[in-house]
XYZ file of C-alpha atoms in Angstrom:
300
model
C 71.476 138.203 88.806
C 70.402 135.024 90.307
C 73.617 133.397 90.535
C 73.941 129.426 91.374
C 77.470 127.730 91.996
C 77.231 124.331 90.784
C 80.265 121.985 91.433
C 80.643 118.908 89.760
C 83.114 116.391 90.264
C 85.958 115.465 86.951
C 86.566 113.048 84.586
C 89.543 111.231 83.563
C 88.605 110.968 80.325
C 90.213 114.141 78.649
C 90.285 115.448 74.960
C 94.608 114.578 75.134
C 96.920 112.528 76.699
C 99.175 113.991 79.900
C 102.593 114.252 79.793
C 104.065 111.789 82.118
C 105.272 114.411 84.361
C 101.146 115.399 84.877
C 100.686 111.859 85.725
C 100.077 110.777 89.348
C 101.549 107.951 89.389
C 105.106 109.309 88.347
C 105.642 111.267 91.847
C 108.553 110.830 94.168
C 108.075 108.142 97.081
C 107.748 110.882 99.769
C 105.512 112.343 102.589
C 101.752 113.136 101.099
C 103.338 116.933 101.457
C 105.929 116.518 99.681
C 104.114 114.609 96.668
C 101.394 117.488 96.758
C 104.388 120.233 96.427
C 105.578 118.323 93.944
C 102.491 118.229 92.022
C 101.346 121.716 92.303
C 105.269 122.338 90.937
C 104.588 120.306 87.988
C 101.372 122.323 87.023
C 102.822 125.871 87.054
C 105.818 124.276 85.091
C 103.648 122.923 82.322
C 104.301 124.746 79.046
C 102.066 122.224 77.005
C 98.907 123.110 75.188
C 95.987 124.989 77.700
C 92.634 123.983 77.240
C 89.985 125.345 79.612
C 88.523 122.556 81.613
C 85.100 123.111 79.741
C 87.157 121.378 76.193
C 89.680 119.956 78.672
C 87.347 116.921 80.054
C 85.113 114.837 77.631
C 82.789 112.343 77.705
C 78.332 111.149 78.159
C 79.183 112.298 82.478
C 81.019 115.547 81.700
C 78.634 116.618 78.662
C 75.770 116.284 80.941
C 77.623 117.850 83.783
C 77.403 121.150 81.070
C 73.931 120.696 80.344
C 73.020 121.535 84.651
C 73.843 124.770 83.314
C 71.007 125.145 80.780
C 68.570 123.125 83.209
C 69.682 126.438 85.684
C 68.425 128.895 83.270
C 65.458 127.397 82.977
C 64.765 127.302 86.425
C 65.815 131.078 86.958
C 69.537 131.080 87.692
C 71.910 132.232 86.188
C 74.697 129.430 86.764
C 78.466 129.109 87.907
C 80.032 126.501 87.083
C 82.795 124.467 88.794
C 84.650 121.525 88.588
C 86.340 119.176 91.637
C 89.407 117.932 90.835
C 91.731 115.878 92.250
C 94.864 117.931 90.228
C 93.461 120.970 90.061
C 91.160 121.582 93.864
C 88.198 124.110 93.288
C 88.203 125.508 89.725
C 85.536 127.609 87.189
C 85.886 125.665 83.668
C 87.015 128.470 82.149
C 90.259 127.897 84.060
C 93.064 127.112 81.232
C 94.954 123.636 82.370
C 97.190 121.275 80.903
C 96.187 117.679 80.465
C 96.528 115.343 83.564
C 95.525 112.445 84.975
C 95.074 112.821 89.084
C 92.332 111.073 91.264
C 91.185 110.406 94.576
C 89.833 106.829 93.162
C 90.779 103.966 94.958
C 92.788 101.836 92.887
C 93.013 103.707 89.936
C 97.125 103.603 88.642
C 96.601 107.757 89.337
C 95.204 108.099 92.612
C 96.927 110.564 94.785
C 95.633 108.869 98.494
C 95.565 105.245 99.940
C 92.919 106.499 102.790
C 89.903 109.059 102.704
C 91.992 110.395 105.759
C 94.881 110.930 103.183
C 92.364 111.781 100.142
C 90.994 115.171 102.532
C 94.493 116.195 103.198
C 95.380 115.678 99.889
C 92.859 118.220 98.683
C 93.358 120.162 101.371
C 97.300 120.912 101.072
C 96.576 121.391 97.189
C 93.288 124.104 97.650
C 96.045 126.124 100.130
C 98.272 125.759 97.497
C 96.224 126.731 94.357
C 95.000 129.238 96.144
C 91.565 128.177 95.537
C 88.639 129.428 96.586
C 86.308 126.956 99.237
C 82.642 125.734 99.280
C 81.850 128.265 101.865
C 83.426 131.018 99.819
C 81.347 130.228 96.451
C 78.238 129.851 98.194
C 78.515 133.377 100.226
C 79.561 135.195 96.820
C 76.941 134.212 94.968
C 74.037 134.437 96.684
C 74.296 132.247 99.633
C 73.382 129.310 97.601
C 75.567 126.415 95.984
C 74.041 123.138 94.336
C 77.214 120.131 94.617
C 77.257 117.459 92.488
C 79.433 114.774 93.757
C 80.958 111.218 93.534
C 81.184 109.662 96.533
C 84.511 109.765 96.538
C 84.982 112.920 95.913
C 82.843 113.515 99.038
C 84.377 111.777 101.279
C 88.065 114.029 100.070
C 85.629 116.943 100.388
C 84.083 116.511 104.035
C 85.391 118.960 105.741
C 84.794 121.394 103.515
C 81.257 120.044 102.946
C 81.356 120.775 106.855
C 82.253 123.963 107.171
C 79.714 124.785 104.573
C 76.909 122.904 106.901
C 78.117 125.413 109.231
C 77.346 128.387 107.327
C 73.631 128.171 106.643
C 73.482 128.515 103.125
C 70.793 126.802 100.900
C 72.805 123.821 100.096
C 71.666 121.011 97.707
C 74.721 117.959 97.129
C 73.128 116.139 95.132
C 75.153 112.236 95.684
C 78.140 112.365 98.341
C 79.232 110.166 100.836
C 76.812 110.546 103.643
C 74.026 112.803 105.217
C 75.720 116.437 106.492
C 73.286 118.157 109.063
C 72.630 121.917 107.551
C 72.348 120.103 103.571
C 70.398 118.798 102.034
C 71.431 115.644 100.655
C 69.481 114.063 97.543
C 71.110 110.260 97.378
C 71.586 108.733 94.193
C 68.824 106.374 93.569
C 69.067 103.805 90.642
C 66.231 103.210 90.230
C 65.250 106.803 88.320
C 67.457 105.569 85.215
C 64.647 104.544 83.615
C 63.303 108.100 84.290
C 66.516 109.954 83.431
C 68.451 107.617 81.550
C 72.658 106.850 80.730
C 74.608 105.027 82.904
C 75.177 104.650 87.139
C 78.428 106.707 86.054
C 75.801 110.173 84.775
C 73.001 109.803 87.086
C 73.897 112.235 89.887
C 74.387 114.725 87.028
C 71.140 113.677 85.494
C 69.450 113.664 89.093
C 70.666 117.275 89.075
C 69.267 118.159 86.036
C 65.728 116.972 87.369
C 66.010 118.503 90.898
C 66.361 121.800 89.219
C 62.791 121.024 87.262
C 61.030 120.977 90.407
C 62.963 123.738 91.537
C 60.897 126.972 92.706
C 61.547 129.944 90.322
C 64.820 130.540 91.681
C 64.786 129.300 94.457
C 67.074 126.653 95.493
C 65.836 124.781 98.230
C 62.156 125.357 99.423
C 59.355 122.981 101.269
C 57.165 123.139 98.004
C 60.137 121.932 95.971
C 61.134 118.967 98.209
C 57.737 117.848 98.025
C 57.476 118.413 94.879
C 60.545 116.974 94.747
C 59.694 112.927 97.265
C 56.131 112.224 95.353
C 58.198 112.610 92.076
C 60.455 109.787 93.197
C 57.649 108.177 94.878
C 55.647 108.034 91.383
C 58.611 107.400 88.958
C 61.321 104.874 90.878
C 61.472 101.624 89.848
C 63.590 98.886 91.405
C 66.442 97.864 89.309
C 66.223 94.581 87.958
C 69.647 92.652 86.755
C 68.665 90.800 83.727
C 72.244 91.091 82.111
C 73.281 89.451 79.231
C 76.281 86.561 79.701
C 79.580 86.788 78.312
C 82.392 84.284 77.096
C 85.911 84.307 77.960
C 86.678 86.025 74.422
C 84.152 88.897 74.815
C 85.320 90.164 78.072
C 89.182 90.088 76.888
C 88.351 91.779 73.661
C 86.153 94.353 75.607
C 89.290 95.003 78.439
C 91.490 95.487 75.089
C 89.048 97.737 73.373
C 89.128 100.286 76.435
C 91.941 99.858 77.260
C 92.710 100.667 73.587
C 90.507 103.580 73.228
C 89.949 105.360 77.147
C 93.269 107.442 78.774
C 94.230 106.519 81.417
C 93.668 103.521 80.611
C 90.692 102.348 83.619
C 91.332 100.318 86.256
C 90.053 96.912 86.904
C 86.999 98.123 88.758
C 85.968 101.308 86.409
C 86.201 98.507 83.460
C 83.913 95.994 85.101
C 81.338 98.890 85.914
C 81.234 100.123 82.235
C 80.707 96.254 81.119
C 77.888 95.749 83.816
C 76.542 99.329 83.062
C 76.750 98.025 79.270
C 74.240 94.974 80.956
C 76.600 92.594 80.334
C 77.422 90.189 82.795
C 80.681 88.740 84.480
C 81.328 87.464 87.557
C 83.901 89.813 89.775
C 86.990 87.303 90.450
C 86.179 85.926 87.223
C 86.712 89.802 85.644
C 89.712 89.633 87.854
C 91.092 87.043 86.205
C 90.484 87.647 83.244
C 91.795 91.009 83.870
C 95.125 90.085 85.181
C 95.210 87.639 82.256
C 94.962 90.486 79.268
C 97.235 92.763 81.296
C 100.337 90.176 81.469
C 99.712 89.399 77.220
C 100.423 93.131 76.679
């Protein structure tokens, strides 16, 4: 069947808000293993509406992640889509789950870790408790190949699994990620491709993955010819970005913060809000944005 497992990073945008006991911010202050145990217990006890992950996540990033299945099919594969989640571990998109809020993103209210090492420990412990497959399992059971589309933060949390995968000798391609790993072909995110690929930086990894699949040799994830085609295309296509963003008044920035905090669940962090603002080609100096964010939050 020429199956291709595709692993994508989850998104914090859900179709409905989570119950408080499935928000990582409400976990007890205890050692990491204890917090993971509490979290897994809450997942198992959830009695609210369960939805398949394919229908639980939303937003442009998730829409583009799902579109990878079509790109893989056109490239001659039978795709199998999986999600890497700080709340669920590694799961197929057909898995039913409650809405939740847990992330490896630093400084987020529902971040499960305060360091890269803690994030890796959380991932390993959660994977064991969930009985979830690891990356090597997926590649081995699906023909010895795997396509990984991971943010820097999630790739850091999953680095131990990535290292094990690299040693297996499978055809492994990592789009995005955090660093090069011998044994895995990595295609770093390239902002110079945004003009050709469209979208914001948030969905750049998934758009890059779709473009990679267009350059594959039909039915083969990784070949020297495909790499040559890709490198030639990038060289011809990439355009260094120049930022000519539109300045905003204090009132406009405050209105932006209020609107996003009112419509997004969970409420986005200050860092994510600034990224979103700049992705809209708007300008605000980082310290000024931080001061306006603090002022806005204190007045809520």
